[in-house]
Coordinates of C-alpha atoms and ligand atoms in Angstrom, one line a residue:
M1 CA -62.2 20.1 -5.0
R2 CA -59.7 21.5 -7.6
I3 CA -56.1 22.2 -6.8
L4 CA -53.6 24.0 -9.0
V5 CA -49.9 23.4 -8.4
L6 CA -47.3 25.8 -9.9
G7 CA -43.9 24.4 -11.0
S8 CA -42.3 21.7 -12.9
G9 CA -39.6 20.0 -10.8
G10 CA -39.2 17.0 -8.6
R11 CA -40.5 19.0 -5.7
E12 CA -43.8 19.7 -7.6
H13 CA -44.1 16.1 -8.6
A14 CA -43.9 15.1 -4.9
L15 CA -46.5 17.8 -4.0
V16 CA -48.9 16.5 -6.6
W17 CA -48.3 12.9 -5.6
K18 CA -49.0 13.7 -1.9
L19 CA -52.0 16.0 -2.6
R20 CA -53.5 13.2 -4.7
Q21 CA -53.6 10.9 -1.7
S22 CA -55.9 13.2 0.1
A23 CA -59.3 12.0 1.4
H24 CA -60.8 15.0 -0.4
A25 CA -60.0 13.3 -3.7
P26 CA -58.9 16.5 -5.4
E27 CA -58.7 17.0 -9.2
I28 CA -55.2 18.3 -9.7
F29 CA -53.8 20.7 -12.3
C30 CA -50.2 21.5 -12.6
A31 CA -48.6 24.4 -14.6
P32 CA -46.4 23.7 -16.4
G33 CA -45.6 20.2 -14.9
N34 CA -43.4 17.5 -16.5
A35 CA -43.8 14.0 -18.1
G36 CA -44.1 12.3 -14.7
I37 CA -46.6 14.8 -13.3
A38 CA -48.7 14.3 -16.4
Y39 CA -49.6 10.8 -15.2
E40 CA -51.1 12.2 -12.0
A41 CA -52.4 15.7 -12.9
T42 CA -53.6 17.7 -15.9
C43 CA -50.6 19.7 -17.0
L44 CA -51.1 23.1 -18.5
S45 CA -48.5 25.3 -20.1
A46 CA -47.7 28.5 -18.3
D47 CA -44.9 31.0 -17.9
L48 CA -44.2 31.2 -14.1
K49 CA -42.7 34.7 -14.6
N50 CA -46.0 36.0 -16.0
I51 CA -48.4 36.6 -13.1
D52 CA -51.2 37.8 -15.5
E53 CA -51.0 34.5 -17.3
L54 CA -51.2 32.6 -14.0
L55 CA -54.3 34.7 -13.0
Q56 CA -55.9 33.8 -16.4
L57 CA -55.2 30.2 -15.8
A58 CA -56.8 30.3 -12.3
H59 CA -59.8 32.1 -13.8
K60 CA -60.2 29.2 -16.2
I61 CA -59.6 26.3 -13.7
E62 CA -61.3 28.0 -10.7
P63 CA -59.1 26.2 -8.1
D64 CA -60.2 25.9 -4.5
L65 CA -56.5 26.0 -3.6
T66 CA -53.2 26.9 -5.4
V67 CA -49.9 25.6 -4.1
V68 CA -46.7 27.4 -5.3
G69 CA -43.5 25.4 -5.7
P70 CA -40.7 27.7 -6.8
E71 CA -39.6 31.1 -5.5
L72 CA -39.8 33.1 -8.7
P73 CA -43.7 33.5 -8.8
L74 CA -43.7 34.2 -5.0
T75 CA -41.1 36.9 -5.3
L76 CA -43.1 38.4 -8.2
G77 CA -46.2 38.6 -6.0
V78 CA -48.4 35.7 -7.2
V79 CA -49.8 35.3 -3.7
D80 CA -50.8 38.9 -3.3
E81 CA -52.5 38.9 -6.7
F82 CA -54.4 35.7 -6.1
E83 CA -55.5 36.7 -2.7
R84 CA -56.6 40.1 -4.0
R85 CA -59.0 38.2 -6.2
G86 CA -60.3 36.0 -3.3
L87 CA -58.3 32.9 -4.5
R88 CA -56.9 30.7 -1.7
I89 CA -53.2 30.2 -2.2
F90 CA -50.3 28.5 -0.2
G91 CA -47.2 30.6 0.0
P92 CA -45.8 33.9 1.4
S93 CA -46.6 37.4 0.1
Q94 CA -44.1 39.2 -2.1
K95 CA -42.9 41.2 0.8
A96 CA -42.5 38.1 3.0
A97 CA -40.7 36.3 0.2
H98 CA -38.0 39.0 0.5
L99 CA -36.4 36.8 3.1
E100 CA -35.2 34.6 0.2
A101 CA -35.1 37.3 -2.5
S102 CA -32.6 39.5 -0.7
K103 CA -29.8 38.1 1.4
A104 CA -29.0 41.6 2.7
Y105 CA -32.6 42.0 3.9
A106 CA -32.5 38.5 5.6
K107 CA -29.2 39.3 7.3
E108 CA -30.5 42.6 8.7
F109 CA -33.7 41.0 9.8
M110 CA -31.7 38.3 11.7
Q111 CA -29.7 41.0 13.3
R112 CA -32.8 42.9 14.4
F113 CA -34.2 39.8 16.0
Q114 CA -31.0 38.2 17.4
I115 CA -31.3 35.2 15.2
P116 CA -27.9 33.3 15.1
T117 CA -26.1 33.8 11.8
A118 CA -22.6 34.3 10.5
H119 CA -20.9 37.7 10.9
Y120 CA -21.4 39.7 7.8
A121 CA -21.0 43.0 5.9
I122 CA -23.2 44.3 3.2
C123 CA -21.3 46.1 0.4
R124 CA -22.4 48.4 -2.4
N125 CA -19.1 49.0 -4.1
G126 CA -15.4 48.1 -4.2
A127 CA -14.4 50.6 -1.5
E128 CA -16.9 49.1 1.0
V129 CA -15.6 45.6 0.1
Q130 CA -12.0 46.6 0.9
Q131 CA -13.1 48.2 4.2
A132 CA -15.1 45.1 5.2
L133 CA -12.4 42.6 4.2
S134 CA -10.1 44.1 6.9
L135 CA -12.6 42.7 9.5
F136 CA -12.4 39.1 8.2
S137 CA -9.8 36.4 8.5
G138 CA -9.6 33.0 6.9
R139 CA -12.0 31.8 4.2
I140 CA -14.7 34.3 3.2
V141 CA -18.1 33.7 1.7
I142 CA -19.3 36.1 -0.9
K143 CA -23.1 36.1 -1.6
A144 CA -25.0 38.0 -4.3
D145 CA -27.9 39.8 -2.7
G146 CA -30.6 38.6 -5.2
L147 CA -31.9 35.4 -6.6
A148 CA -29.1 33.7 -8.7
A149 CA -30.3 30.1 -9.3
G150 CA -27.7 28.6 -7.0
K151 CA -24.8 30.5 -8.6
G152 CA -24.8 33.4 -6.1
V153 CA -22.5 32.0 -3.4
V154 CA -18.7 31.7 -3.7
I155 CA -16.3 30.6 -1.0
A156 CA -13.0 32.4 -1.3
N157 CA -9.8 31.2 0.2
S158 CA -8.1 34.6 0.4
K159 CA -8.9 38.3 0.7
E160 CA -7.6 38.8 -2.9
E161 CA -9.9 36.1 -4.2
A162 CA -12.8 37.5 -2.2
S163 CA -12.2 41.0 -3.5
H164 CA -12.0 39.7 -7.1
V165 CA -15.3 37.7 -6.8
A166 CA -17.1 40.6 -5.1
A167 CA -16.0 43.0 -7.9
Q168 CA -17.2 40.5 -10.5
M169 CA -20.6 40.4 -8.8
L170 CA -20.8 44.2 -8.3
N171 CA -20.1 44.9 -12.0
R172 CA -22.9 42.5 -12.9
R173 CA -20.6 40.1 -14.7
L174 CA -21.2 37.0 -12.5
V175 CA -24.9 36.9 -11.8
G176 CA -26.4 40.0 -13.4
D177 CA -28.5 42.4 -11.3
A178 CA -28.6 39.8 -8.4
G179 CA -25.0 41.1 -7.7
A180 CA -25.9 44.8 -7.3
L181 CA -25.3 44.3 -3.6
V182 CA -23.0 41.7 -2.1
V183 CA -22.9 40.2 1.4
L184 CA -19.5 39.1 2.8
E185 CA -19.8 36.5 5.4
E186 CA -17.5 34.6 7.7
F187 CA -17.0 30.9 6.7
L188 CA -18.7 28.5 9.0
E189 CA -17.7 24.9 9.6
G190 CA -20.1 22.1 10.4
E191 CA -22.8 19.9 9.1
E192 CA -25.7 21.5 7.2
L193 CA -29.3 20.8 8.1
S194 CA -32.5 21.8 6.3
F195 CA -35.1 22.7 8.9
L196 CA -38.5 23.5 7.3
V197 CA -41.4 24.9 9.2
L198 CA -45.0 25.8 8.3
S199 CA -46.7 28.9 9.4
D200 CA -50.1 30.4 9.0
G201 CA -48.8 33.8 10.2
N202 CA -49.3 33.0 13.8
T203 CA -48.7 29.3 14.6
V204 CA -45.5 27.6 13.6
L205 CA -45.0 23.8 13.2
P206 CA -41.8 22.0 12.2
L207 CA -41.6 19.4 9.4
V208 CA -39.3 16.4 9.9
P209 CA -35.6 17.4 9.4
S210 CA -33.7 16.7 6.2
R211 CA -30.2 17.0 4.7
D212 CA -29.4 18.0 1.2
H213 CA -26.2 17.1 -0.7
K214 CA -25.4 20.3 -2.7
R215 CA -22.1 19.4 -4.4
V216 CA -22.2 17.6 -7.7
G217 CA -19.7 14.9 -6.8
D218 CA -19.3 12.1 -4.3
G219 CA -17.6 13.1 -1.0
D220 CA -18.9 16.7 -1.5
T221 CA -16.6 17.5 -4.3
G222 CA -17.1 19.7 -7.4
P223 CA -19.4 22.7 -7.9
N224 CA -22.6 23.5 -6.0
T225 CA -25.9 22.3 -7.6
G226 CA -29.6 22.7 -6.8
G227 CA -29.2 19.5 -4.7
M228 CA -28.1 16.0 -5.8
G229 CA -30.0 14.1 -3.1
A230 CA -31.4 14.3 0.3
Y231 CA -32.6 12.2 3.2
S232 CA -34.9 12.6 6.1
D233 CA -34.3 10.9 9.4
D234 CA -35.4 11.9 12.9
R235 CA -31.9 11.2 14.1
L236 CA -30.7 14.4 12.3
L237 CA -32.3 16.4 15.0
D238 CA -33.0 15.5 18.6
S239 CA -36.0 17.0 20.4
T240 CA -33.9 19.4 22.5
M241 CA -32.3 20.9 19.5
R242 CA -35.6 21.0 17.6
E243 CA -37.1 23.0 20.5
W244 CA -34.0 25.2 20.5
L245 CA -34.4 25.9 16.8
M246 CA -38.1 26.6 17.2
N247 CA -37.5 29.0 20.0
H248 CA -34.4 30.8 18.7
V249 CA -35.1 30.8 15.0
A250 CA -38.5 29.7 13.7
H251 CA -40.7 31.6 16.3
P252 CA -38.5 34.7 16.2
V253 CA -38.8 34.8 12.4
V254 CA -42.6 34.4 12.3
D255 CA -43.1 36.8 15.3
G256 CA -40.6 39.3 13.9
M257 CA -42.2 39.4 10.5
K258 CA -45.6 39.8 12.1
S259 CA -44.3 42.7 14.3
E260 CA -43.0 44.4 11.2
G261 CA -46.3 44.1 9.4
V262 CA -45.3 41.4 7.0
P263 CA -46.9 38.2 8.3
Y264 CA -45.2 35.0 7.0
K265 CA -47.6 32.4 5.7
G266 CA -46.4 29.2 3.9
V267 CA -43.3 27.1 4.3
L268 CA -40.2 28.6 5.7
Y269 CA -37.0 26.8 4.7
I270 CA -34.3 27.4 7.3
G271 CA -30.9 26.4 6.0
L272 CA -28.5 25.9 8.9
M273 CA -24.9 25.2 9.6
M274 CA -24.6 23.2 12.9
T275 CA -21.3 24.7 14.2
A276 CA -19.3 24.2 17.3
R277 CA -20.7 27.6 18.4
G278 CA -24.3 26.3 17.9
P279 CA -26.6 26.4 14.9
M280 CA -26.3 29.3 12.6
V281 CA -28.7 30.3 9.8
L282 CA -27.1 30.2 6.3
E283 CA -30.2 31.2 4.4
F284 CA -34.0 31.4 4.3
N285 CA -36.0 30.1 1.4
C286 CA -39.7 31.0 1.1
R287 CA -40.7 27.6 -0.4
F288 CA -40.2 23.9 -0.1
G289 CA -36.7 22.6 -0.8
D290 CA -35.8 20.5 -3.8
P291 CA -34.9 17.6 -3.3
E292 CA -35.7 17.8 0.5
T293 CA -39.4 17.8 -0.2
Q294 CA -39.3 14.5 -2.0
A295 CA -37.8 12.9 1.1
V296 CA -39.9 14.8 3.6
L297 CA -43.3 14.2 2.0
F298 CA -42.5 10.5 1.7
R299 CA -42.7 10.5 5.5
M300 CA -45.9 12.6 5.9
E301 CA -48.9 10.7 7.1
S302 CA -51.2 13.8 7.3
D303 CA -53.6 14.9 4.5
L304 CA -51.5 17.5 2.6
V305 CA -54.7 19.2 1.3
E306 CA -55.8 19.9 4.9
V307 CA -52.3 21.0 5.8
C308 CA -52.0 23.4 2.9
D309 CA -55.5 24.7 3.6
A310 CA -54.8 25.4 7.2
V311 CA -51.6 27.3 6.3
A312 CA -53.3 29.3 3.6
Q313 CA -56.4 30.3 5.5
G314 CA -55.1 30.2 9.1
G315 CA -56.1 27.7 11.8
M316 CA -53.0 25.5 12.0
H317 CA -52.9 23.3 15.1
A318 CA -50.4 21.0 16.7
D319 CA -52.0 17.7 15.7
L320 CA -52.1 18.7 12.0
L321 CA -48.9 17.0 11.2
R322 CA -48.3 13.2 11.6
W323 CA -45.2 11.4 10.4
S324 CA -43.9 8.0 9.7
A325 CA -40.9 7.1 11.9
Q326 CA -39.3 5.4 8.8
P327 CA -36.4 7.4 7.3
S328 CA -36.5 8.3 3.6
I329 CA -33.9 9.1 0.9
C330 CA -34.1 10.8 -2.5
V331 CA -31.2 10.2 -5.0
V332 CA -31.2 12.7 -7.9
I333 CA -30.2 11.5 -11.4
A334 CA -28.9 14.4 -13.4
S335 CA -27.9 15.0 -17.0
G336 CA -24.2 14.6 -17.9
G337 CA -22.4 18.0 -17.5
Y338 CA -24.9 19.4 -14.9
P339 CA -24.6 21.9 -13.3
G340 CA -22.7 23.1 -16.4
A341 CA -23.9 22.7 -19.9
F342 CA -25.8 19.5 -20.7
T343 CA -27.8 18.0 -23.6
S344 CA -31.5 17.3 -23.5
G345 CA -33.7 14.9 -25.4
Q346 CA -32.0 11.6 -24.2
E347 CA -34.4 8.7 -24.0
I348 CA -34.9 7.4 -20.5
S349 CA -35.5 3.6 -19.9
G350 CA -36.1 1.5 -16.9
L351 CA -38.6 3.7 -15.1
D352 CA -41.2 1.0 -14.6
A353 CA -38.6 -1.5 -13.3
A354 CA -37.3 1.2 -10.9
E355 CA -40.8 1.8 -9.5
A356 CA -41.3 -1.9 -9.1
V357 CA -38.7 -2.0 -6.3
P358 CA -40.7 -2.1 -3.1
G359 CA -41.0 1.3 -1.2
V360 CA -39.7 3.3 -4.2
K361 CA -41.3 6.2 -6.1
V362 CA -39.5 8.0 -9.0
F363 CA -40.3 11.7 -9.0
H364 CA -39.7 13.4 -12.3
A365 CA -38.0 16.8 -12.7
G366 CA -36.5 17.5 -16.1
T367 CA -38.5 15.1 -18.2
A368 CA -40.7 15.5 -21.2
H369 CA -42.7 13.3 -23.6
S370 CA -41.4 12.8 -27.1
G371 CA -44.1 10.7 -28.8
E372 CA -44.4 7.5 -26.7
K373 CA -40.9 8.0 -25.2
I374 CA -39.9 9.9 -22.0
V375 CA -36.8 12.0 -22.6
T376 CA -34.6 14.3 -20.5
S377 CA -35.3 18.0 -20.6
G378 CA -33.3 19.5 -17.8
G379 CA -30.3 19.4 -15.5
R380 CA -31.9 17.4 -12.7
V381 CA -33.9 14.7 -14.4
L382 CA -35.3 12.3 -11.7
G383 CA -35.5 11.9 -7.9
V384 CA -35.5 8.2 -7.0
T385 CA -37.1 8.2 -3.5
A386 CA -37.5 5.4 -1.1
S387 CA -38.2 4.7 2.6
G388 CA -37.1 1.7 4.7
A389 CA -37.0 0.4 8.2
D390 CA -33.8 2.3 8.7
L391 CA -31.7 4.7 6.6
S392 CA -29.5 1.9 5.2
A393 CA -32.5 -0.1 4.0
A394 CA -34.0 3.0 2.4
A395 CA -30.7 3.8 0.7
A396 CA -30.4 0.2 -0.6
R397 CA -33.8 0.3 -2.1
A398 CA -33.2 3.7 -3.7
Y399 CA -29.9 2.6 -5.3
E400 CA -31.4 -0.7 -6.5
A401 CA -34.0 1.4 -8.3
V402 CA -31.4 3.9 -9.6
E403 CA -29.4 1.1 -11.2
K404 CA -32.4 0.1 -13.3
I405 CA -32.6 3.5 -15.0
R406 CA -30.6 4.4 -18.0
F407 CA -30.1 7.4 -20.3
E408 CA -27.1 8.7 -22.2
G409 CA -24.7 10.6 -19.9
M410 CA -26.7 10.1 -16.7
Q411 CA -24.9 11.0 -13.4
Y412 CA -25.8 10.6 -9.8
R413 CA -24.0 10.6 -6.5
S414 CA -23.4 7.2 -5.0
D415 CA -23.1 8.5 -1.4
I416 CA -26.4 10.1 -0.5
A417 CA -26.9 9.5 3.3
K418 CA -23.7 7.4 3.3
T419 CA -21.9 9.2 6.2
A420 CA -25.1 8.9 8.3
V421 CA -25.5 5.2 7.5
S422 CA -21.9 4.3 8.2
S423 CA -21.7 6.4 11.4
R424 CA -24.7 4.5 12.8
Q425 CA -23.5 0.9 12.1
Ligands
AMP1 P1 -26.9 29.8 0.6 O1 -27.6 30.0 -0.7 O2 -26.7 31.0 1.4 O3 -27.5 28.6 1.5 O4 -25.5 29.2 0.3 C1 -25.3 28.0 -0.5 C2 -24.4 27.0 0.1 O5 -23.1 27.7 0.4 C3 -24.8 26.6 1.5 O6 -25.7 25.5 1.4 C4 -23.5 26.2 2.1 O7 -23.0 24.9 1.6 C5 -22.5 27.3 1.6 N1 -22.5 28.4 2.5 C6 -23.3 29.5 2.5 N2 -22.9 30.3 3.5 C7 -21.8 29.8 4.2 C8 -21.0 30.1 5.3 N3 -21.2 31.3 5.9 N4 -20.0 29.3 5.6 C9 -19.8 28.1 5.0 N5 -20.6 27.7 3.9 C10 -21.6 28.5 3.5
LIG2 N1 -32.1 22.0 -2.0 C1 -31.9 23.3 -1.7 C2 -33.0 24.2 -2.1 O1 -34.1 23.8 -2.4 O2 -32.7 25.4 -2.1

């Protein structure tokens, strides 16, 4: 069996690592991959924006299954094009991926199907922004409609600031064409939760819950990032709340999409704010989260090849997913300066010593080979992942491993899962 994984981040390394454990002993290819993935799969260069190139790659490799990591090829229609040629592929169609690609579409979809979300207004120009602002009080969230690589959400403290940010988005200065439409949203207070579900278009099954840490600095300070660490623990979500989310969010999305002629197949990432008024959807992503996936797959006991196959070709069933009860944690090590400008090419040391810590796996993200050395090549560089008898044991192992890794300018948060650990002692 041959499997092609598309992507190059920590999420894709975790997918490759888990797919390799399959009883089907698959031969794995990854495009483009990274230095860590290269130890576990054959890496091939590819431009994920170029669907023709991906089709040519598939023609050469003849994969039995393709698994797509990032949103970009999904929103460009990679699934539609592969399926048109009879290739089995894990991920939603271009139309279904609209749930992530357009925040305005996602908000209107939620309104049509009474899915709980923040009050909002969609604005096309300054006049509409002014009119909408009169309906809001307190802090206001301004979101660019399109994909903006984590830079499309700004929280404003006043109407003046909101109006300024919205104008900057609408005149394309802040996030380019992604800001052609903006969504204004009421600010929600609470704890965030990443609730990921799998769907084959009909059946929906939840993955174990996880929590991301989006801000760059300890104590949730500094700018937003792609995610500086995550953990997965069953105590994030009790069974009553899980059922509530399945019945009020996950099923309505999948059933709603089906009723509108756009069946949703793949993983649906539901980003939630757990507010005093109940859970509210912040966003949908049409792909696995990064770094949530590193923590979630660490707990998966099922055969990921069988899981992805069942999603891609239909036929998911309730006993498809089995999980370890042990919590897991992923601590991201990033380049100095991230999420702003950073330098690449720094030599990384201590990787073997880090992986020698029991229960630890180091997933690579922005890494590359330079001769015999492994060097940094991106903002988020590594995801040091560990499990343990409880969250505090998992965190202790992950941080023991983190401390063995060195590169010039490296930064990481020292408080991943910390509030959860201290509140449970
Ligand atoms: P999004 O891409 O929509 O998930 O937004 C990115 C981040 O902005 C979220 O993970 C939250 O931390 C924050 N955020 C988004 N929408 C809201 C909201 N309505 N209220 C408070 N925070 C928000
Ligand atoms: N960790 C957040 C995301 O994958 O979008």
